[in-house]
Short mmCIF file of N, CA and C and ligand atoms in Angstrom, two decimals:
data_model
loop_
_atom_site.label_atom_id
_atom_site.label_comp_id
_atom_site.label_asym_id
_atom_site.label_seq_id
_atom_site.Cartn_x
_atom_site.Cartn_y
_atom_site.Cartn_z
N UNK A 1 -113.49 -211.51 6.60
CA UNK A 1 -114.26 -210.66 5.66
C UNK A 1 -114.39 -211.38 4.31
N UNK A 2 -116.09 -211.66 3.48
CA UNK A 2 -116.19 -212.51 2.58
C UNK A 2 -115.09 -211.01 1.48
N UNK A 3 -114.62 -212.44 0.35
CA UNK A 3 -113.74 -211.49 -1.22
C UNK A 3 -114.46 -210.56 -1.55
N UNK A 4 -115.65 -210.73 -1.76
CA UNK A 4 -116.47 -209.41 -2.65
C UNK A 4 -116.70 -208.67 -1.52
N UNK A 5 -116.78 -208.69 -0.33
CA UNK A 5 -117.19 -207.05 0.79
C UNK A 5 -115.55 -206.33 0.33
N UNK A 6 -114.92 -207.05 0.51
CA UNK A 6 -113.23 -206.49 0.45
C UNK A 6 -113.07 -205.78 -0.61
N UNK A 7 -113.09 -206.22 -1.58
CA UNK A 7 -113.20 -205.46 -3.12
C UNK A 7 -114.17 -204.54 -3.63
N UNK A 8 -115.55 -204.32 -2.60
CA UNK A 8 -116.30 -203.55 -2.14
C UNK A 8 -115.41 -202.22 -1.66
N UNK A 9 -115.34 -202.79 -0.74
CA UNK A 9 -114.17 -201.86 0.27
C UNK A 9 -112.82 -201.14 -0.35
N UNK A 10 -112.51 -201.53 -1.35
CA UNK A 10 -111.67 -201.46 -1.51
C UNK A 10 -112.05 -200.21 -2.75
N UNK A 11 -113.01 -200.50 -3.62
CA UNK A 11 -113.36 -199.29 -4.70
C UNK A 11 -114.10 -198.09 -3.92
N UNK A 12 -114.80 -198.77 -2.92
CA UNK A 12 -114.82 -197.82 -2.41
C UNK A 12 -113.96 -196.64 -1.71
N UNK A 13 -113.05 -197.27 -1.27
CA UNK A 13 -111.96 -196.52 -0.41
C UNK A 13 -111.50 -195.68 -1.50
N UNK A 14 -111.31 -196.48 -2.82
CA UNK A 14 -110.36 -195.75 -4.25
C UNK A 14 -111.35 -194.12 -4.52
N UNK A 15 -112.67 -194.73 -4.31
CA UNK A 15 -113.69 -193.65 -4.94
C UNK A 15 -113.58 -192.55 -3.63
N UNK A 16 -113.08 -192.67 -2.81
CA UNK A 16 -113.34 -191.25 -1.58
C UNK A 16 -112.16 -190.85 -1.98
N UNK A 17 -110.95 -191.37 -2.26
CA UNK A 17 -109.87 -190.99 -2.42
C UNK A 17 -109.50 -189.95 -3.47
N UNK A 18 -110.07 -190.66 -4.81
CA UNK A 18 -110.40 -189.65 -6.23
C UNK A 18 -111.13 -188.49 -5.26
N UNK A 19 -111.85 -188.61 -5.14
CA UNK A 19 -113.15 -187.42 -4.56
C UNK A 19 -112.27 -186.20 -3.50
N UNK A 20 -111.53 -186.64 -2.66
CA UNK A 20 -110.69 -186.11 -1.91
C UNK A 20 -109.68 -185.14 -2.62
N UNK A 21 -108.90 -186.18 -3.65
CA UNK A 21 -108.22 -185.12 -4.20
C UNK A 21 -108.38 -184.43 -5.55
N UNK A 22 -109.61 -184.90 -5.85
CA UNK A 22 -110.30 -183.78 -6.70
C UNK A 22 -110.80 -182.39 -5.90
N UNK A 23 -111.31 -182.82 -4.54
CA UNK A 23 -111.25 -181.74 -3.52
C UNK A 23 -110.07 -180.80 -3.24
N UNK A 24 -109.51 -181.48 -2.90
CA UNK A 24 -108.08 -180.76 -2.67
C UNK A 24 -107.53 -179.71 -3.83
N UNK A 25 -107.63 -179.90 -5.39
CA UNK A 25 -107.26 -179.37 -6.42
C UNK A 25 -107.26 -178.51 -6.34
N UNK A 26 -106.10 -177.46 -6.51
CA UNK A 26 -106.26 -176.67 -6.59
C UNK A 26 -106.23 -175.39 -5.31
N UNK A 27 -106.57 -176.45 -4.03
CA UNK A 27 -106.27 -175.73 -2.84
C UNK A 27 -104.94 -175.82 -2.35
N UNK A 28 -104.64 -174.38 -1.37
CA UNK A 28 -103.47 -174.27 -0.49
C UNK A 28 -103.14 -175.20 0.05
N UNK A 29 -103.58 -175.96 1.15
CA UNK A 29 -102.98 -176.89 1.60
C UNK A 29 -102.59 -176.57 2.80
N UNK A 30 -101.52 -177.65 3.05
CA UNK A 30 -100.89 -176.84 4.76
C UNK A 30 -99.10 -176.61 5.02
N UNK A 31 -99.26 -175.36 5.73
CA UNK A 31 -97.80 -174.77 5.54
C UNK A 31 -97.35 -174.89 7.03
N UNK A 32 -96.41 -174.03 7.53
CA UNK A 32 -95.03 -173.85 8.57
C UNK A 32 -96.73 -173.47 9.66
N UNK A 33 -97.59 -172.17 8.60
CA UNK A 33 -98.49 -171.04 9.61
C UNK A 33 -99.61 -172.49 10.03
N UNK A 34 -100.28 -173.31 9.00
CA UNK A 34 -100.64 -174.04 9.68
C UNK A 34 -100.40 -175.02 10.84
N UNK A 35 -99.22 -175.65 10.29
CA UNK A 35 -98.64 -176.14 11.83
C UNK A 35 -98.79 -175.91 12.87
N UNK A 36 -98.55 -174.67 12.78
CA UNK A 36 -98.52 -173.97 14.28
C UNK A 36 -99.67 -173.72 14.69
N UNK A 37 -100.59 -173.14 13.92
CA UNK A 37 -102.34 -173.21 14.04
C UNK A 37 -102.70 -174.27 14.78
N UNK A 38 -102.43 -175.28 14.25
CA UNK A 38 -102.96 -176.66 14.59
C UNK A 38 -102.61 -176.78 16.36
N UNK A 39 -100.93 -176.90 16.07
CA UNK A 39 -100.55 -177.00 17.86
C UNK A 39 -101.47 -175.81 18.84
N UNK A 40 -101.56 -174.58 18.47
CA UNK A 40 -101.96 -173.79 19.43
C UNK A 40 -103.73 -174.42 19.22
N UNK A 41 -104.20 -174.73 18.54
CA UNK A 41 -105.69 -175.93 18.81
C UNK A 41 -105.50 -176.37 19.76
N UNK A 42 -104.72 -177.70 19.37
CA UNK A 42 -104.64 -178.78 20.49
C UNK A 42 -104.05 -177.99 22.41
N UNK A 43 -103.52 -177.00 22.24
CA UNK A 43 -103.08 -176.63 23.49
C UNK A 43 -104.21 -176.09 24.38
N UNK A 44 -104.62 -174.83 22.91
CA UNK A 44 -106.12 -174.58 23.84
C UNK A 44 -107.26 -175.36 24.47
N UNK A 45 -107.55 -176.27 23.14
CA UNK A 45 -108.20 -177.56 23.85
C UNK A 45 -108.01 -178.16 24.99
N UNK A 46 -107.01 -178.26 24.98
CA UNK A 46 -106.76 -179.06 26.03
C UNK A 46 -106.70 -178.10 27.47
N UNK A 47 -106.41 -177.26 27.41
CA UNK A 47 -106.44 -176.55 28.55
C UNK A 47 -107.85 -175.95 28.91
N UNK A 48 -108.56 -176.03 27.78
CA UNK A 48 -110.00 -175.44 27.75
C UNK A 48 -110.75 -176.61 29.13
N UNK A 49 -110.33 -178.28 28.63
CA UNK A 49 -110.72 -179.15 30.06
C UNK A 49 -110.16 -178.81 31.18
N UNK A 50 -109.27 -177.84 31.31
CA UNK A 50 -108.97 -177.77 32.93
C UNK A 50 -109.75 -176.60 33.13
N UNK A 51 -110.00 -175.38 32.77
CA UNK A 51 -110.15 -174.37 32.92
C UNK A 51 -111.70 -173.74 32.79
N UNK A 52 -112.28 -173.54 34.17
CA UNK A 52 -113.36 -173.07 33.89
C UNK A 52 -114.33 -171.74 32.94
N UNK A 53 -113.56 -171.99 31.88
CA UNK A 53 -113.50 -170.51 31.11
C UNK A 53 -113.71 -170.79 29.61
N UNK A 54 -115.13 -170.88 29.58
CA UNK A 54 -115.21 -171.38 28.02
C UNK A 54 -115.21 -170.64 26.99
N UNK A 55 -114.37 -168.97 26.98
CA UNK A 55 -113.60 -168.03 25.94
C UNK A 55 -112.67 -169.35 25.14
N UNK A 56 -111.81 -170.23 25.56
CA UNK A 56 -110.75 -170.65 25.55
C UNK A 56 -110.86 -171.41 24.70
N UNK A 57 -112.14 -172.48 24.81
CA UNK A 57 -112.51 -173.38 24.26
C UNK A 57 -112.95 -172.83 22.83
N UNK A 58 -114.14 -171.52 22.74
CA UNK A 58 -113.92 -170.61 21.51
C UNK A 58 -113.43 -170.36 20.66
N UNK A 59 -112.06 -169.71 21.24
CA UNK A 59 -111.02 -169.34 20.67
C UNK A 59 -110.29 -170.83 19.75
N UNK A 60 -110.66 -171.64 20.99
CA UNK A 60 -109.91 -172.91 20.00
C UNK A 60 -110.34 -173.46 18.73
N UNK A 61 -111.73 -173.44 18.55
CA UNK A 61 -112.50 -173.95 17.96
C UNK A 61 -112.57 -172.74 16.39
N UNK A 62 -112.35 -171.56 16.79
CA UNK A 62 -112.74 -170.62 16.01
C UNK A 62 -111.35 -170.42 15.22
N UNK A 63 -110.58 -170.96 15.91
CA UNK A 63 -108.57 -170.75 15.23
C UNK A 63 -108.47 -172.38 14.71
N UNK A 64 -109.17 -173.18 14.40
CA UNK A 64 -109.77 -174.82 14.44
C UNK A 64 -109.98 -174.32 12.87
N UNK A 65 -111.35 -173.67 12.98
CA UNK A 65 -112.10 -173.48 11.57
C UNK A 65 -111.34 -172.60 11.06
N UNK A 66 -110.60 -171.55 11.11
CA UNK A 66 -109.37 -170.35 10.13
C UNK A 66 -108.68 -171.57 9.87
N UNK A 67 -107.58 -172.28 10.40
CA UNK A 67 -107.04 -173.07 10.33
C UNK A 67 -107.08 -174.00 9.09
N UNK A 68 -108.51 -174.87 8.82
CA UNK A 68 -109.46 -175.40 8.14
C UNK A 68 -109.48 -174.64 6.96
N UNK A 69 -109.92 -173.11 7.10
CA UNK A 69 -110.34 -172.30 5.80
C UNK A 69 -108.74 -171.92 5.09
N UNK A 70 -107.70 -172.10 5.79
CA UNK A 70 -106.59 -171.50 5.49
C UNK A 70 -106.19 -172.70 4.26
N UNK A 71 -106.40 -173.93 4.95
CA UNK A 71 -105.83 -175.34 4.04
C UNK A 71 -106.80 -175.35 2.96
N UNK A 72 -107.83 -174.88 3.02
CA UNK A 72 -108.84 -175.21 1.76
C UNK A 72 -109.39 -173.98 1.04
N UNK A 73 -108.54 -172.99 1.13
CA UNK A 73 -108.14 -171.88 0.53
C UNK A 73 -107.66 -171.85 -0.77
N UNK A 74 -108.24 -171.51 -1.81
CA UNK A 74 -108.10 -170.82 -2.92
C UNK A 74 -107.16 -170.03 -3.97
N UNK A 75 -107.08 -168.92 -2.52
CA UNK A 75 -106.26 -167.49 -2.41
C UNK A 75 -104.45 -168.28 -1.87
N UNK A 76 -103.74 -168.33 -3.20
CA UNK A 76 -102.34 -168.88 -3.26
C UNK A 76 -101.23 -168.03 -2.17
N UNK A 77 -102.26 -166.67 -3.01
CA UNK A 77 -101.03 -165.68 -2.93
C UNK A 77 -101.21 -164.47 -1.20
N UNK A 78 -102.63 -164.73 -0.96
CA UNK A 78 -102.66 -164.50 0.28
C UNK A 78 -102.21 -165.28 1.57
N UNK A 79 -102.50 -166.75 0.95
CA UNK A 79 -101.70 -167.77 2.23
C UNK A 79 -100.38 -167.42 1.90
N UNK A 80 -99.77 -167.45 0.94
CA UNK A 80 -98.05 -167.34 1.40
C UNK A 80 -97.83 -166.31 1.79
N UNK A 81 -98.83 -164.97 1.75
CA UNK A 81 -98.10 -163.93 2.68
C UNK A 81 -98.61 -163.76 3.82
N UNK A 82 -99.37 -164.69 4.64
CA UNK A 82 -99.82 -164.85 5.67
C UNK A 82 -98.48 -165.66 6.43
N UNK A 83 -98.18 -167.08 5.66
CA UNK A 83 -96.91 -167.65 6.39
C UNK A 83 -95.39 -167.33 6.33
N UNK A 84 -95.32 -166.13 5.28
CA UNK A 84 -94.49 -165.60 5.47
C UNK A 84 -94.25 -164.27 6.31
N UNK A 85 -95.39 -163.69 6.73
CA UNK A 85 -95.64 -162.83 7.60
C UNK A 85 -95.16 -163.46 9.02
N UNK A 86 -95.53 -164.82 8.85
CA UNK A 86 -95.51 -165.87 10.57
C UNK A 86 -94.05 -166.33 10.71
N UNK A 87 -93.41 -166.35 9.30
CA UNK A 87 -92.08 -167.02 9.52
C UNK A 87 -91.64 -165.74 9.92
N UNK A 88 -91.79 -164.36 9.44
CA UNK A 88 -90.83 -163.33 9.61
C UNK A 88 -90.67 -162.93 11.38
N UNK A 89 -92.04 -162.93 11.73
CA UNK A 89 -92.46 -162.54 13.58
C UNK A 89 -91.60 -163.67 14.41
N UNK A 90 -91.65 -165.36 13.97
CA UNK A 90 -91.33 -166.38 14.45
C UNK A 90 -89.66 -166.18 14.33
N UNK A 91 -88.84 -165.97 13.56
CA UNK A 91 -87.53 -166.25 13.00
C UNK A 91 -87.06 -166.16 14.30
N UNK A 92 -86.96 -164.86 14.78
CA UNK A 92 -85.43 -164.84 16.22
C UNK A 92 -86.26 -166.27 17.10
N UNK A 93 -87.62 -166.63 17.70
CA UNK A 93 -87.38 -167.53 18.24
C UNK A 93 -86.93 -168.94 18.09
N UNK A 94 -87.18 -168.80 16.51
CA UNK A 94 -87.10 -170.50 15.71
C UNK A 94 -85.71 -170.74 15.98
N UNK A 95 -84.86 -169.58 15.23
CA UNK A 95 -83.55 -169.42 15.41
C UNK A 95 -82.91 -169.99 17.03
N UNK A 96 -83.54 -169.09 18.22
CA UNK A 96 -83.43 -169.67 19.08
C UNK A 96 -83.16 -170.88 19.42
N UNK A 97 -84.54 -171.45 19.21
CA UNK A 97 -84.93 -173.26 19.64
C UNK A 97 -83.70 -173.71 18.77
N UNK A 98 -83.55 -173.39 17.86
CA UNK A 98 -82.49 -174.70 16.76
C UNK A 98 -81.26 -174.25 17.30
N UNK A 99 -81.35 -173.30 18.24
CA UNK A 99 -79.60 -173.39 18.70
C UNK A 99 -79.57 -174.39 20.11
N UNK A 100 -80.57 -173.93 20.82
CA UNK A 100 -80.98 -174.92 21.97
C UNK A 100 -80.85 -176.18 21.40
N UNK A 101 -81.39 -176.46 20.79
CA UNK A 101 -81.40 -177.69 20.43
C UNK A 101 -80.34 -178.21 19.66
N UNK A 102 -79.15 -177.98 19.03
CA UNK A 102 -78.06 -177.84 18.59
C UNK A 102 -77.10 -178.26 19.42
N UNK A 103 -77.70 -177.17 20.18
CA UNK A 103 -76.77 -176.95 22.03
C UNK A 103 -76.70 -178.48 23.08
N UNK A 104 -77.80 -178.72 23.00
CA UNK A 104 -78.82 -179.97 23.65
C UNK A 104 -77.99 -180.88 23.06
N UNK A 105 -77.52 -181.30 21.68
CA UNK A 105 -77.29 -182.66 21.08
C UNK A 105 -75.67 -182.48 21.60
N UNK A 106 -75.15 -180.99 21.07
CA UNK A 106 -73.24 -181.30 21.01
C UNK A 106 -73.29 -181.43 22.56
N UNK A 107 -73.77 -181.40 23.55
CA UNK A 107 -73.72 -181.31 25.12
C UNK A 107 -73.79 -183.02 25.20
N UNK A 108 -74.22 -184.15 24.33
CA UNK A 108 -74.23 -185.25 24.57
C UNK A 108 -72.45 -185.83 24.45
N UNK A 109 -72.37 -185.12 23.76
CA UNK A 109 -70.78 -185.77 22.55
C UNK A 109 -69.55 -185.23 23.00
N UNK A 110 -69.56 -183.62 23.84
CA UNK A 110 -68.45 -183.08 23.72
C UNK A 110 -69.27 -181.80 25.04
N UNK A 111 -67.67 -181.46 25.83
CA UNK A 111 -67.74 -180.72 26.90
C UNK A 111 -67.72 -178.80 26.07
N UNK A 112 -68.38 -178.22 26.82
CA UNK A 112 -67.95 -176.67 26.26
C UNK A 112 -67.52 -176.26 27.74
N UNK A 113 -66.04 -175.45 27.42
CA UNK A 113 -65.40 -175.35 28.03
C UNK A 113 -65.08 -173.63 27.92
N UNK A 114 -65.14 -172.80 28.91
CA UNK A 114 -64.79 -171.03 28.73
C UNK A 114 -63.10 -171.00 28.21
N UNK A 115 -62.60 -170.54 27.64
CA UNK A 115 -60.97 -170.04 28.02
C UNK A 115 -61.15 -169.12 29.16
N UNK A 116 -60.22 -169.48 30.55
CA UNK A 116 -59.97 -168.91 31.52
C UNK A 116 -59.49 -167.07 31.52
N UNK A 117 -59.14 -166.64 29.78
CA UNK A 117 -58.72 -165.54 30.08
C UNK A 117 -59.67 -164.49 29.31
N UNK A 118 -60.24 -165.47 28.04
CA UNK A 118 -61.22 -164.61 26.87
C UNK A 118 -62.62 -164.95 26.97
N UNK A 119 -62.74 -165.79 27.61
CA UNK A 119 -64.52 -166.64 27.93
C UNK A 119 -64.77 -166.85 26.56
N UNK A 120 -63.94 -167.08 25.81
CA UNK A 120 -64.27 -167.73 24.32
C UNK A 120 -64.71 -169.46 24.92
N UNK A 121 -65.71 -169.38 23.96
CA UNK A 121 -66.43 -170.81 24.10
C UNK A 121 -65.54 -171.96 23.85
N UNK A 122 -65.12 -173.18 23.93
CA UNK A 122 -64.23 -174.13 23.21
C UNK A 122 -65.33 -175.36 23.72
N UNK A 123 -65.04 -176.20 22.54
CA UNK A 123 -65.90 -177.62 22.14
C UNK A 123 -65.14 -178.51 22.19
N UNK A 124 -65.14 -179.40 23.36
CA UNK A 124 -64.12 -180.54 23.55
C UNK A 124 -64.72 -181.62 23.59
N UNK A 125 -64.07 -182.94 22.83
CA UNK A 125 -64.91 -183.95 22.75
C UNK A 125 -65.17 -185.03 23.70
N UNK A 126 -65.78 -185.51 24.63
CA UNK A 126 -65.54 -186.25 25.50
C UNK A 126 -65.02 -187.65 25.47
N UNK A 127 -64.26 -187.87 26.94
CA UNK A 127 -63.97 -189.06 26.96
C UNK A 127 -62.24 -189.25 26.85
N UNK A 128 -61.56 -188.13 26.54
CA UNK A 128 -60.09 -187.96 26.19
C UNK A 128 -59.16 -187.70 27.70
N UNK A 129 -59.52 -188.16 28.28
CA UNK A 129 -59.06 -187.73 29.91
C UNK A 129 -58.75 -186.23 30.08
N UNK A 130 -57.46 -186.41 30.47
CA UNK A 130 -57.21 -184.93 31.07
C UNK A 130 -56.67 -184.31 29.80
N UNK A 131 -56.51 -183.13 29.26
CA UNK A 131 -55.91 -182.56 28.00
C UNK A 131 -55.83 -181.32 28.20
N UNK A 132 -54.70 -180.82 27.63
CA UNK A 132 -54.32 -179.39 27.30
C UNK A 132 -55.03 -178.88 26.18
N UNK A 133 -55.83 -177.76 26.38
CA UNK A 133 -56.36 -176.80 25.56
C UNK A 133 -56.29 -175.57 25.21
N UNK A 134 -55.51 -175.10 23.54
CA UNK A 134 -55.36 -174.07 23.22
C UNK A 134 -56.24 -173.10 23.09
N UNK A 135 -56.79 -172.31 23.17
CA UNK A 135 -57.62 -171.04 22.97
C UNK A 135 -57.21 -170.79 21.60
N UNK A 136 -58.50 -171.05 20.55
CA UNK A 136 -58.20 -170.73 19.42
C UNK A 136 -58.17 -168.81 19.09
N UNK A 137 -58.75 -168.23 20.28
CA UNK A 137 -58.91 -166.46 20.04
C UNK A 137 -57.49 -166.27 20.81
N UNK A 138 -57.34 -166.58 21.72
CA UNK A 138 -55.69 -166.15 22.56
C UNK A 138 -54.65 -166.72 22.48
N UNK A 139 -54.82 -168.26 22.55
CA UNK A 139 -54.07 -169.00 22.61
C UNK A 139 -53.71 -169.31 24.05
N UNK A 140 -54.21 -169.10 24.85
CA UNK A 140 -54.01 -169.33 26.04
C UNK A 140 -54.37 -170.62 26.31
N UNK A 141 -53.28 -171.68 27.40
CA UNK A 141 -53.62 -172.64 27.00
C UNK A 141 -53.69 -173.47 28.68
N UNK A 142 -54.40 -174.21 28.72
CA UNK A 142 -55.22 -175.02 30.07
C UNK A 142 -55.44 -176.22 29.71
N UNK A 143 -55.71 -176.70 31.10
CA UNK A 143 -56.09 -178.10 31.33
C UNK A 143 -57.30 -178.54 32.07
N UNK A 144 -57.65 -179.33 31.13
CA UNK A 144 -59.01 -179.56 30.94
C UNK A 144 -59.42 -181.22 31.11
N UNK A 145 -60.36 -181.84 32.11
CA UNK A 145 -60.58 -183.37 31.65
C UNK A 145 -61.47 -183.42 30.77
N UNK A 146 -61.77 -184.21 29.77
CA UNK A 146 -62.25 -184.02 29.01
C UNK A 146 -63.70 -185.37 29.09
ZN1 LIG B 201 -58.98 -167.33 25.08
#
């Protein structure tokens, strides 16, 4: 690429950029509710190609553009009570996933083990061979490989 196309290119790129976020000024932007907007897009989309049912594809396209109007929105105080409306409905499952997934990582590192008499949970770390384990609720105490 000759020096001057580059430096071309280059004020130019600067000048969409100013322009962009002189656009942006002042707008919402994108939150937790967009996120999720976005993924349920791409899902519908995509399922819209398998599915002979072009509601789907609609729907995608039409939750595409809210989506769109939500980020380049104005209204401060209506988007945050829109995503806080979404965090409040979402919470028990979010909550969920981050325990699954919590669950998922200590399951790499360490055994969970019942107490034989209280079904209290116990977190043992792997790799310690065989070991005796106290029940921190009873005290009841077993053997465990670890
Ligand atoms: Zn116990």
């Amino acid at each position: 690429m000759p020096l001057e196309t580059a430096g071309t290119f280059r004020e130019w790129w600067l000048r969409m950029r100013a322009k962009l976020q002189r656009f942006m000024m002042g707008r919402y932007g994108v939150d937790q509710f967009s996120r999720f907007l976005n993924i349920l897009v791409i899902v519908l989309l995509v399922v819209s190609l398998f599915v002979r049912n072009s509601l789907v594809y609609y729907v995608g396209v039409a939750l595409l553009i809210y989506a769109y109007f939500r980020m380049f929105s104005r209204n401060h105080a209506k988007r945050y009570a829109e995503n806080q409306r979404y965090l409040r409905l979402t919470a028990g499952f979010r909550g969920w996933y981050a325990k699954q997934k919590s669950y998922a990582q200590t399951r790499k590192t360490h055994h969970i083990y019942a107490c034989p008499s209280c079904r209290q949970k116990i977190r043992i770390p792997k790799g310690k061979g065989r070991i005796a384990i106290r029940c921190p609720k009873c005290s009841t105490e077993f053997i465990k490989k670890s």
